[in-house]
GROMACS .gro file of C-alpha atoms in nm:
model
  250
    1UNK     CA    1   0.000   0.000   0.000
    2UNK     CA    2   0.137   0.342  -0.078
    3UNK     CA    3   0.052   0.591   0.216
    4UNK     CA    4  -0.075   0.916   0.112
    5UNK     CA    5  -0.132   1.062   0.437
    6UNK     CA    6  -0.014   0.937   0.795
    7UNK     CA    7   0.018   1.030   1.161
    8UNK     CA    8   0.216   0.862   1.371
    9UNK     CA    9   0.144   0.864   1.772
   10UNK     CA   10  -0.004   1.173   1.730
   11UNK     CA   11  -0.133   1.359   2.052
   12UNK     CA   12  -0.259   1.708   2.163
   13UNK     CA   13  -0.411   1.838   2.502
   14UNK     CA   14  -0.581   2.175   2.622
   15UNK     CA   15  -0.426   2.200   2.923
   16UNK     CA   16  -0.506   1.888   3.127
   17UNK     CA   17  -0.761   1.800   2.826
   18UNK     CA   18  -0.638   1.540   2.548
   19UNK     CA   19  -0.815   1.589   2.260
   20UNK     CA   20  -0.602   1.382   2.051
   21UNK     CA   21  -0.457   1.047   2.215
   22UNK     CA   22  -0.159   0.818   2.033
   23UNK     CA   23  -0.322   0.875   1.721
   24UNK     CA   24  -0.148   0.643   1.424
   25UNK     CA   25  -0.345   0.658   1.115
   26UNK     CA   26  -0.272   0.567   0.742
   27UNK     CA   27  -0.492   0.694   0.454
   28UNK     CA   28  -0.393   0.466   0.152
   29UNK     CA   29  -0.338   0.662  -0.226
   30UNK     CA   30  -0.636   0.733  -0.396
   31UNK     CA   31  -0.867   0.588  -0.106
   32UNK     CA   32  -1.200   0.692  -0.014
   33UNK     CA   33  -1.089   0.696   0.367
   34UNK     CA   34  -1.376   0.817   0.613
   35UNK     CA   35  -1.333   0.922   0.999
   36UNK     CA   36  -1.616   0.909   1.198
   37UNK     CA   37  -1.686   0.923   1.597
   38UNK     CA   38  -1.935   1.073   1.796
   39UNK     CA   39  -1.963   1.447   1.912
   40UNK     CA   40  -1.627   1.516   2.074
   41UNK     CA   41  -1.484   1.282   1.963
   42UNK     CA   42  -1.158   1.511   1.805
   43UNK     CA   43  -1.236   1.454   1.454
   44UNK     CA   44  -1.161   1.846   1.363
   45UNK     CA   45  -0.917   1.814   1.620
   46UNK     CA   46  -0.697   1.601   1.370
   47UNK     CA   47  -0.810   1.773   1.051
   48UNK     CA   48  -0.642   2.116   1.246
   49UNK     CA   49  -0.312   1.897   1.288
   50UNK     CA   50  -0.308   1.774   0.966
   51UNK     CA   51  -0.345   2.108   0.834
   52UNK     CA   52  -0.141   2.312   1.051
   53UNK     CA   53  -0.420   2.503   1.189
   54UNK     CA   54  -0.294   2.315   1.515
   55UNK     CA   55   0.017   2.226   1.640
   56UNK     CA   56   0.063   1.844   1.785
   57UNK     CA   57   0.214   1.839   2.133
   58UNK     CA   58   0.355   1.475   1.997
   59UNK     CA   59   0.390   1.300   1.681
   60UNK     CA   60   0.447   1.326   1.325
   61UNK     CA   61   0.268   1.393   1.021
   62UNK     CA   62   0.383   1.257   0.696
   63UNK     CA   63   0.208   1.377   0.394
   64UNK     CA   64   0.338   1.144   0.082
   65UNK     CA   65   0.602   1.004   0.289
   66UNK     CA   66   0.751   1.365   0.379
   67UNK     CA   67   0.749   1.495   0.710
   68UNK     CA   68   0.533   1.752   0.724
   69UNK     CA   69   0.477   1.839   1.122
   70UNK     CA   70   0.635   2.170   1.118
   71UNK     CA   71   0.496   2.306   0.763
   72UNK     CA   72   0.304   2.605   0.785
   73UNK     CA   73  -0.068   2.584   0.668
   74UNK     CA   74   0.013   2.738   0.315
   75UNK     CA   75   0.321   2.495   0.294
   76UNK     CA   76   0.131   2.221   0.322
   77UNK     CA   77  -0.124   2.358   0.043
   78UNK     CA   78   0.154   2.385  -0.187
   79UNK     CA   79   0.274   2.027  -0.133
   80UNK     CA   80  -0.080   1.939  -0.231
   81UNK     CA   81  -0.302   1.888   0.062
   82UNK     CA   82  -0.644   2.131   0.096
   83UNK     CA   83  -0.936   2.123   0.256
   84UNK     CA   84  -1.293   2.229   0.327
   85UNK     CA   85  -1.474   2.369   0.685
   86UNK     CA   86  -1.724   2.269   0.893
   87UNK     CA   87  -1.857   2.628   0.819
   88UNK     CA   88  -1.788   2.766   0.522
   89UNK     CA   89  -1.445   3.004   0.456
   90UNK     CA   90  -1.585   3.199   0.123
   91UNK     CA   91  -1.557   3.536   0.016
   92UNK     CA   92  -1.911   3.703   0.064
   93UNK     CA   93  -1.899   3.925  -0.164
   94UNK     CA   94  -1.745   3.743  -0.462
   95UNK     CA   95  -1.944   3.512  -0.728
   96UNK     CA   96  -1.881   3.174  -0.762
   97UNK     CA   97  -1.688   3.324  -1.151
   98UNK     CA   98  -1.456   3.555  -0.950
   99UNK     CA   99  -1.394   3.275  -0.668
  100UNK     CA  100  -1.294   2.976  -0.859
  101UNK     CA  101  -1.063   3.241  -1.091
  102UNK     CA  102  -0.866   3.367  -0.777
  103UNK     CA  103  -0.812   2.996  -0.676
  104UNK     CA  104  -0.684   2.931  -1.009
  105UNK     CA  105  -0.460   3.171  -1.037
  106UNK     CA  106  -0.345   3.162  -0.670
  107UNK     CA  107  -0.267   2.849  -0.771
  108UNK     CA  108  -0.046   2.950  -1.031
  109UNK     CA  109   0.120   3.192  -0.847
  110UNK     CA  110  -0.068   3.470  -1.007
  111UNK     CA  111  -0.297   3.604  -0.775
  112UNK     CA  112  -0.250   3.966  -0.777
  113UNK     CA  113  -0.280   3.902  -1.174
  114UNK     CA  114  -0.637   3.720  -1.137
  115UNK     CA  115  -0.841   3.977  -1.352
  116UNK     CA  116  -0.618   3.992  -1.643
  117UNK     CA  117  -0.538   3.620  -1.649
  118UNK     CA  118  -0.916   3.533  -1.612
  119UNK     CA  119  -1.015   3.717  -1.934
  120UNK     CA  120  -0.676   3.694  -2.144
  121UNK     CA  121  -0.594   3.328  -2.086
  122UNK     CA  122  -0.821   3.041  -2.283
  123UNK     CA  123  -0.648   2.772  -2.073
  124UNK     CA  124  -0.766   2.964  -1.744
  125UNK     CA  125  -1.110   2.998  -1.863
  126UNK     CA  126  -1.175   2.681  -1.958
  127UNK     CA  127  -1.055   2.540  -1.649
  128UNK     CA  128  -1.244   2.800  -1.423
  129UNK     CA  129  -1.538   2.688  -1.677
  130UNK     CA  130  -1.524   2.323  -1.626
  131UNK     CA  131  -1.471   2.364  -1.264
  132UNK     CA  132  -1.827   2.519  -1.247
  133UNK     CA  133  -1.978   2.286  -1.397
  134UNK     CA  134  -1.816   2.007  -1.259
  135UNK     CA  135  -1.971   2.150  -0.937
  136UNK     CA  136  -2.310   2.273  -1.052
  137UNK     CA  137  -2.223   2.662  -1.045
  138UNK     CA  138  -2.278   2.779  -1.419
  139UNK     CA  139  -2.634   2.886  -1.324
  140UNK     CA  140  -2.555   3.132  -1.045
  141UNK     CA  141  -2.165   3.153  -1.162
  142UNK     CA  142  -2.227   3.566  -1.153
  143UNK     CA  143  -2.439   3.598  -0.814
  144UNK     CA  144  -2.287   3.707  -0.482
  145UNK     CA  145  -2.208   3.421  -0.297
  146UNK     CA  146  -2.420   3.551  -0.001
  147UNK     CA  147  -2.679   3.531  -0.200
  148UNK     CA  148  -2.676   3.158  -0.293
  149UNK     CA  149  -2.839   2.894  -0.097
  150UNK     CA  150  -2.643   2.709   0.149
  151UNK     CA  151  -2.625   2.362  -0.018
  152UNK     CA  152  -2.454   2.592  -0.343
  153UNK     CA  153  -2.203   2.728  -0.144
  154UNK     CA  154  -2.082   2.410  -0.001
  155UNK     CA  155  -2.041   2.295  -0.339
  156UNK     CA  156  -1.852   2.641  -0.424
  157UNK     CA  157  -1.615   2.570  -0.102
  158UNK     CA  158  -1.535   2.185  -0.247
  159UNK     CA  159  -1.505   2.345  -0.609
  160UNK     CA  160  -1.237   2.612  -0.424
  161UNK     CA  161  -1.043   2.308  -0.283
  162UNK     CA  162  -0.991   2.132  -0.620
  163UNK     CA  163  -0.933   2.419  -0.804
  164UNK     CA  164  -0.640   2.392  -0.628
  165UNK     CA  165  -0.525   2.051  -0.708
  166UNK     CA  166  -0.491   1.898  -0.429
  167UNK     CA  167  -0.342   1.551  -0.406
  168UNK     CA  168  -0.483   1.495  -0.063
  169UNK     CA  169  -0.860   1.626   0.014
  170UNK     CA  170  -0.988   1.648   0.384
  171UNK     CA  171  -1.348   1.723   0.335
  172UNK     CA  172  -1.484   1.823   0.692
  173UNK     CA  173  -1.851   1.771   0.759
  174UNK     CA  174  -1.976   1.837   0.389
  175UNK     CA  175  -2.318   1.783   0.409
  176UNK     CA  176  -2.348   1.996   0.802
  177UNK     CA  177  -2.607   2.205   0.721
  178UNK     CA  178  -2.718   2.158   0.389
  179UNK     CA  179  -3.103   2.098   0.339
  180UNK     CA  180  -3.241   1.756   0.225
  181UNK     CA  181  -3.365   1.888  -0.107
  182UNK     CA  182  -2.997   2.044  -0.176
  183UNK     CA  183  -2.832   1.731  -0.044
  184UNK     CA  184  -2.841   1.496  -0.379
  185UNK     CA  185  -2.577   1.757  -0.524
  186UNK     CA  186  -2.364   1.722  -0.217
  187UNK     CA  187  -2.366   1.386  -0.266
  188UNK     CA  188  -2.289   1.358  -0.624
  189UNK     CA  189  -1.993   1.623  -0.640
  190UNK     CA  190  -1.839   1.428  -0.325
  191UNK     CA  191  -1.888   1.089  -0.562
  192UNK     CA  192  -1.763   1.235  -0.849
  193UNK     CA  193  -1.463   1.389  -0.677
  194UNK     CA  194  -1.119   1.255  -0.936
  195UNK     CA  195  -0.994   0.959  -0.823
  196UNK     CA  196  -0.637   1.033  -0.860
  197UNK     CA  197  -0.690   1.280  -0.559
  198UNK     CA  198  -0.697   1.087  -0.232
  199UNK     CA  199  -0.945   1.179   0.055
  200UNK     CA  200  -0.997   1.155   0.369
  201UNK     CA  201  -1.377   1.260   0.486
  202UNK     CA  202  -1.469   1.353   0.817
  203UNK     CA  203  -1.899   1.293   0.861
  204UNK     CA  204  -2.170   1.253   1.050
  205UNK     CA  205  -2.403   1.150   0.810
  206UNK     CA  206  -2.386   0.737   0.796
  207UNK     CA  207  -2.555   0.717   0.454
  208UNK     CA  208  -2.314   0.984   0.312
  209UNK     CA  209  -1.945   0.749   0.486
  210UNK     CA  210  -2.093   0.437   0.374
  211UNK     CA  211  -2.203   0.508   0.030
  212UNK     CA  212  -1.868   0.692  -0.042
  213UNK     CA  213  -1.601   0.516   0.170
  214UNK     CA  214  -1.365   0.212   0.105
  215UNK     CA  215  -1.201   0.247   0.437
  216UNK     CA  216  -1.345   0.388   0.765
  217UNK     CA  217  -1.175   0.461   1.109
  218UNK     CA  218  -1.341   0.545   1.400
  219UNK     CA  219  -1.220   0.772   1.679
  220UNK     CA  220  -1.342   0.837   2.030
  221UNK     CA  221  -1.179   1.057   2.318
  222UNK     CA  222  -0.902   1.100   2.021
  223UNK     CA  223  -0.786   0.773   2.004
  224UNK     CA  224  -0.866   0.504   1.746
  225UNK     CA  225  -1.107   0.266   1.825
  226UNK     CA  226  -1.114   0.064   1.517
  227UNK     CA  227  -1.097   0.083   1.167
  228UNK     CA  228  -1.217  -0.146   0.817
  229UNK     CA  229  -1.382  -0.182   0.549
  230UNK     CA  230  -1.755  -0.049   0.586
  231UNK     CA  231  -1.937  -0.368   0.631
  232UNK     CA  232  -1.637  -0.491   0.883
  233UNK     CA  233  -1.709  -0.139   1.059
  234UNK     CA  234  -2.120  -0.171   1.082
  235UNK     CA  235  -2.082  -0.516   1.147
  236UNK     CA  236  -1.850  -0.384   1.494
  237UNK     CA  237  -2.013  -0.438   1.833
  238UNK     CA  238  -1.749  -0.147   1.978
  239UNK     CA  239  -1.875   0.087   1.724
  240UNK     CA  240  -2.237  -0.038   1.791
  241UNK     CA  241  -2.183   0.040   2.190
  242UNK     CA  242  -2.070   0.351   2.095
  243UNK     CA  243  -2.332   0.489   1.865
  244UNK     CA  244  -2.676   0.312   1.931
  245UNK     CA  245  -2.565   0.265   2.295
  246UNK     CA  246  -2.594  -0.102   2.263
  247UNK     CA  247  -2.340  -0.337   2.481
  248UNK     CA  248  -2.081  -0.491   2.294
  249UNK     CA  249  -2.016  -0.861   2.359
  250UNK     CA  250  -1.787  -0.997   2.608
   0.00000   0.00000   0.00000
């Protein structure tokens, strides 16, 4: 198996609090990798450590095989890992058109250039074209993203994060939120994410991890309970104690 992403003995406290406890975790290239727990479990925790939001009192990160524990958050963008929130990090004021051209160009190093290269550059504009469609945007491409309903703008936040090509995707809580009737899209641009991008999905929504993952782990109180394939994980009597309340067998 060639590891994409990994922690090894990973912990962090708050004070006397640990949040994250001797985590060790592989996500496998190109995998569909899900982590799930209950509330408080740390989930975001990890995602913060893996990202650089948060700083690990112990342990490593490898991203690719490269040590990546003391890489500043746009570091580790550049070496191909992104991300989406739990609450959505999107300009207001911008349309989806002016979002997705800023990450493209960001991306190529030409942000302060985004105008110009937006309406110059054919390559640009196709890309920033097939982006929005990919994701379901053409229609309100040119309305302030304020103004679009929730379930849109999580798909404009995904779009964002492969716009700029990530290699590794942590997709945090995508559904959280979004209305049933806007859900189906959710689902579909999750589905349809490439395959040569590996991810690692953190939900609460059962329907959305087991019709999407190959691999699931499960964490509570930060450490790793147990981790399969999704019929192995259902099938679990520790992950049934811990999420229907039911005992698990002796």
């Amino acid at each position: 198996m060639t590891v994409a992403l990994e922690t090894r003995s990973l912990e962090k406290s708050f004070g006397g609090l640990r949040v994250t406890r001797d985590l060790s975790l592989k996500v496998a290239q190109g995998a569909r990798h899900a982590l799930i727990g209950p509330n408080g479990a740390g989930k975001t925790t990890v995602i913060n450590q893996l990202t650089g939001v948060l700083r690990p009192n112990s342990g490593r990160i490898l991203l690719e095989g490269s040590d990546i524990t003391d890489l500043s958050v746009h570091k580790r963008v550049l070496r191909g890992l992104a991300r989406t929130f739990q609450i959505n990090q999107l300009y207001a004021d911008l349309t989806p058109l002016e979002t997705i051209g800023l990450a493209v160009s960001e991306r190529m190093g030409r942000g302060g250039d985004w105008w110009r290269r937006m309406g110059t550059r054919d390559d640009v504009n196709a890309e920033i074209a097939e982006i929005l469609s990919r994701f379901h945007l053409l229609d309100v491409m040119t309305e302030p993203t304020a103004t679009l309903p929730y379930g849109k703008q999580r798909l404009l936040e995904i779009a964002v994060a492969i716009a700029a090509k990530p290699r590794v995707l942590l997709l945090d809580e995508p559904a959280a939120g979004v209305p049933e009737s806007e859900r189906h899209d959710i689902l579909a641009a999750v589905a349809a994410l490439p395959r040569d991008v590996t991810v690692l999905l953190i939900e609460h929504d059962m329907d959305l991890v087991f019709s999407f993952a190959d691999r699931i782990s499960v964490l509570v109180n930060g450490g790793l309970l147990t981790e399969g394939a999704p019929d192995e994980v259902a099938r679990d009597p520790q992950v049934k104690a811990v999420y229907l309340g039911e005992a698990a067998d002796a």
